[in-house]
Each structure stands twice: as structure tokens, then as C-alpha cells.
Amino acid sequence: MKFLPIVSLILSATTCAHADVADVQGFPLLSIFKTIKNLPTRSVRCGGTLPRNEVFTAHQISLAAKAALTHLLKGTQVDLTKAKGTRNFYPKPYGYKDPLVRFPSALCGRDDQLSEFPITRGLYAGASTKDLAHRIVIKQIGRKAIYCGLITHEGAPEVSGLVAPYVNCDG
């Protein structure tokens, strides 16, 4: 009768190994699950107490970072051409021009090539970002990446010469 526990153990291990793949809606991310360094282990709040504030779990942040890296590795972008004639592609370079943004990792500096990608409650697959104030920022290093942080337009003060500036999210 030891056969039944062994079979159930194998089946549960197989199910657990594939659980995260379903969460990312068709992105083949299983091979890069451990390639994003410096991911948070706690939730992060964007927007403070302002109307468009959101709290993102560590899992949501991880999925957004992995989606951004997958697009970077494939050389693809989410095209928002359909959004009222605008041409807005993600992931896209983050220029780090916002004077109030500071990333805690010394590995994400002002002169580094960083990428930004919208973060939402689900996996961002393309839509107007007019109502999406929050972004994840990563730094690609070969086939891996470093999580730099979350930034938001929500609550960012006006900065001369910048359209829609960012500030760091808390967490």
C-alpha cells in the first residue's frame, strides 16, 4: 500500500512545479524564475493615501518584473498604438531624470540602462497607461535582471522640464 502515497507525492510535486506558469497567462517564464535579483519580500504601496494609491504584493511585483524581462529577452514590446493614436511601448528605457527618485540598490545608478514597465493588479498586456500611474524599474544584465524599485506618477510634485514626473513608492 506504499504505492499510493508515492503516486500522490509525485502528482502534487508536478502540480506545484507548474503553479506559477498559469499565473502569467502564457508567458514562458518558468526558465527565468530565479533570474531577477533584489525582489522585495513584502508588499509595496504606491501613491500613499492619494486616490490612485495601490498596494502591490511581492508576488505581483515578481510577476511584473518577470514579464518585463521576458519582453526584453525576446526583443518584444507591448504596443499601445491602438490607444487613441499614441505610440507608447513597454518595456521602455527609464531615463532616471526624476530628481526625487532614488533606488535603494547601488546597482541601479543614474548612468545605468534601466527599463520601466507598468505594474497592475494583473499582468499588463497592453492598454492605455493614462490611468496606470505605477511602474516597475529593472536593470537587465545579460539574461538576468536586478529589481530597482517601484515608481509612481501619483503624488509626484511638478518638476520644471519634466512631463509627468515620478516619485518612489514606499515599502
Tab-separated table of C-alpha atoms in Angstrom:
chain	number	residue	atom	x	y	z
A	1	MET	CA	0.000	0.000	0.000
A	2	LYS	CA	3.023	2.306	-0.100
A	3	PHE	CA	2.404	2.785	-3.801
A	4	LEU	CA	-0.500	5.244	-3.334
A	5	PRO	CA	1.391	7.779	-1.138
A	6	ILE	CA	4.300	7.789	-3.589
A	7	VAL	CA	1.999	8.470	-6.559
A	8	SER	CA	0.198	11.283	-4.720
A	9	LEU	CA	3.555	12.822	-3.749
A	10	ILE	CA	4.712	12.796	-7.375
A	11	LEU	CA	1.429	14.293	-8.603
A	12	SER	CA	1.454	17.079	-6.021
A	13	ALA	CA	5.085	17.932	-6.805
A	14	THR	CA	4.261	18.156	-10.509
A	15	THR	CA	1.266	20.404	-9.803
A	16	CYS	CA	3.313	22.708	-7.557
A	17	ALA	CA	6.103	22.983	-10.092
A	18	HIS	CA	3.684	24.322	-12.694
A	19	ALA	CA	1.532	26.559	-10.470
A	20	ASP	CA	3.241	29.873	-11.301
A	21	VAL	CA	3.149	29.233	-15.040
A	22	ALA	CA	-0.651	29.586	-15.042
A	23	ASP	CA	-0.361	32.921	-13.236
A	24	VAL	CA	1.482	34.598	-16.082
A	25	GLN	CA	-1.026	33.886	-18.844
A	26	GLY	CA	1.090	32.276	-21.495
A	27	PHE	CA	4.468	33.815	-20.739
A	28	PRO	CA	7.158	31.103	-20.741
A	29	LEU	CA	8.716	32.336	-17.520
A	30	LEU	CA	9.480	29.086	-15.735
A	31	SER	CA	13.055	29.178	-17.047
A	32	ILE	CA	13.713	32.674	-15.646
A	33	PHE	CA	12.003	32.401	-12.246
A	34	LYS	CA	15.244	32.878	-10.339
A	35	THR	CA	16.909	35.411	-12.592
A	36	ILE	CA	15.550	38.612	-11.027
A	37	LYS	CA	17.666	39.654	-8.078
A	38	ASN	CA	16.750	42.037	-5.259
A	39	LEU	CA	12.974	41.408	-5.422
A	40	PRO	CA	11.079	42.604	-2.340
A	41	THR	CA	9.740	40.098	0.156
A	42	ARG	CA	6.979	42.449	1.398
A	43	SER	CA	4.209	44.472	-0.203
A	44	VAL	CA	4.947	47.952	-1.563
A	45	ARG	CA	2.499	50.903	-1.525
A	46	CYS	CA	2.411	53.318	-4.449
A	47	GLY	CA	0.675	56.668	-4.126
A	48	GLY	CA	0.465	56.943	-0.337
A	49	THR	CA	-3.058	57.967	0.688
A	50	LEU	CA	-3.922	59.603	-2.640
A	51	PRO	CA	-6.909	58.480	-4.738
A	52	ARG	CA	-4.972	56.189	-7.110
A	53	ASN	CA	-2.867	54.525	-4.429
A	54	GLU	CA	-2.322	50.790	-4.686
A	55	VAL	CA	-0.525	48.154	-2.683
A	56	PHE	CA	1.349	45.549	-4.702
A	57	THR	CA	2.273	42.204	-3.175
A	58	ALA	CA	5.741	40.736	-3.538
A	59	HIS	CA	4.210	38.149	-5.890
A	60	GLN	CA	2.648	40.828	-8.150
A	61	ILE	CA	5.973	42.692	-8.251
A	62	SER	CA	7.792	39.482	-9.142
A	63	LEU	CA	5.369	38.728	-11.993
A	64	ALA	CA	5.671	42.257	-13.420
A	65	ALA	CA	9.479	42.098	-13.265
A	66	LYS	CA	9.494	38.710	-14.977
A	67	ALA	CA	7.111	39.926	-17.694
A	68	ALA	CA	9.344	42.950	-18.346
A	69	LEU	CA	12.461	40.770	-18.516
A	70	THR	CA	10.728	38.277	-20.814
A	71	HIS	CA	9.899	41.080	-23.261
A	72	LEU	CA	13.465	42.418	-23.062
A	73	LEU	CA	14.933	38.956	-23.706
A	74	LYS	CA	12.593	38.325	-26.640
A	75	GLY	CA	13.088	41.820	-28.042
A	76	THR	CA	9.333	42.432	-27.912
A	77	GLN	CA	7.255	45.270	-26.543
A	78	VAL	CA	3.610	45.789	-25.720
A	79	ASP	CA	2.391	48.214	-28.398
A	80	LEU	CA	-0.218	50.752	-27.370
A	81	THR	CA	-0.746	52.160	-30.857
A	82	LYS	CA	-4.463	51.412	-30.537
A	83	ALA	CA	-4.718	53.709	-27.522
A	84	LYS	CA	-6.056	56.864	-29.176
A	85	GLY	CA	-3.333	57.070	-31.808
A	86	THR	CA	-0.462	57.280	-29.340
A	87	ARG	CA	2.663	55.225	-29.745
A	88	ASN	CA	3.713	54.001	-26.370
A	89	PHE	CA	5.769	50.846	-25.995
A	90	TYR	CA	6.685	48.859	-22.881
A	91	PRO	CA	9.136	47.949	-21.612
A	92	LYS	CA	10.894	51.172	-22.465
A	93	PRO	CA	14.026	52.919	-21.198
A	94	TYR	CA	13.677	54.736	-17.908
A	95	GLY	CA	15.782	57.874	-18.156
A	96	TYR	CA	16.172	58.482	-14.388
A	97	LYS	CA	15.587	62.214	-14.856
A	98	ASP	CA	13.298	62.482	-11.845
A	99	PRO	CA	15.220	64.225	-9.049
A	100	LEU	CA	13.086	62.673	-6.304
A	101	VAL	CA	13.602	59.052	-7.406
A	102	ARG	CA	16.265	57.125	-5.508
A	103	PHE	CA	16.692	53.393	-5.894
A	104	PRO	CA	17.957	51.578	-2.809
A	105	SER	CA	20.183	49.243	-4.790
A	106	ALA	CA	23.638	50.624	-5.541
A	107	LEU	CA	23.408	48.507	-8.693
A	108	CYS	CA	20.729	50.797	-10.209
A	109	GLY	CA	22.518	54.081	-10.789
A	110	ARG	CA	21.701	57.219	-12.742
A	111	ASP	CA	24.012	56.225	-15.603
A	112	ASP	CA	22.693	52.666	-15.924
A	113	GLN	CA	20.377	51.459	-18.672
A	114	LEU	CA	17.139	50.836	-16.800
A	115	SER	CA	13.747	49.757	-18.152
A	116	GLU	CA	10.257	50.639	-16.932
A	117	PHE	CA	7.114	48.536	-17.265
A	118	PRO	CA	3.572	49.185	-15.978
A	119	ILE	CA	2.535	47.261	-12.888
A	120	THR	CA	-1.139	46.479	-12.366
A	121	ARG	CA	-3.208	44.055	-10.307
A	122	GLY	CA	-2.948	41.551	-13.165
A	123	LEU	CA	-0.308	41.030	-15.812
A	124	TYR	CA	-0.023	44.111	-18.042
A	125	ALA	CA	-0.671	43.080	-21.634
A	126	GLY	CA	-1.331	46.436	-23.264
A	127	ALA	CA	-3.813	49.213	-22.679
A	128	SER	CA	-3.668	52.939	-22.313
A	129	THR	CA	-1.406	53.855	-19.421
A	130	LYS	CA	-3.272	57.119	-18.853
A	131	ASP	CA	-4.880	55.642	-15.735
A	132	LEU	CA	-1.919	53.447	-14.780
A	133	ALA	CA	0.332	55.582	-12.614
A	134	HIS	CA	2.729	52.908	-11.356
A	135	ARG	CA	5.832	51.350	-12.948
A	136	ILE	CA	8.378	48.723	-12.086
A	137	VAL	CA	12.004	49.507	-12.943
A	138	ILE	CA	14.568	46.802	-13.661
A	139	LYS	CA	18.131	46.684	-14.928
A	140	GLN	CA	18.867	43.914	-17.408
A	141	ILE	CA	22.231	42.190	-17.104
A	142	GLY	CA	22.531	39.580	-19.834
A	143	ARG	CA	19.723	37.056	-19.331
A	144	LYS	CA	19.111	38.236	-15.771
A	145	ALA	CA	17.873	41.421	-14.146
A	146	ILE	CA	18.009	43.413	-10.949
A	147	TYR	CA	14.825	44.826	-9.455
A	148	CYS	CA	15.470	48.530	-8.869
A	149	GLY	CA	12.125	49.585	-7.425
A	150	LEU	CA	8.593	50.810	-7.998
A	151	ILE	CA	7.855	54.381	-9.059
A	152	THR	CA	4.606	56.294	-9.475
A	153	HIS	CA	3.237	59.461	-11.023
A	154	GLU	CA	0.727	59.640	-8.148
A	155	GLY	CA	1.765	62.369	-5.743
A	156	ALA	CA	4.845	63.429	-7.709
A	157	PRO	CA	5.343	67.203	-7.485
A	158	GLU	CA	5.764	69.210	-10.667
A	159	VAL	CA	9.362	69.397	-11.831
A	160	SER	CA	10.469	72.040	-14.298
A	161	GLY	CA	11.223	70.485	-17.679
A	162	LEU	CA	9.588	67.122	-16.916
A	163	VAL	CA	6.238	65.888	-18.138
A	164	ALA	CA	4.590	63.503	-15.651
A	165	PRO	CA	7.453	63.095	-13.156
A	166	TYR	CA	7.807	60.091	-10.866
A	167	VAL	CA	8.489	59.505	-7.177
A	168	ASN	CA	9.426	56.303	-5.377
A	169	CYS	CA	6.777	54.024	-3.964
A	170	ASP	CA	7.017	53.193	-0.256
A	171	GLY	CA	7.870	49.811	1.041
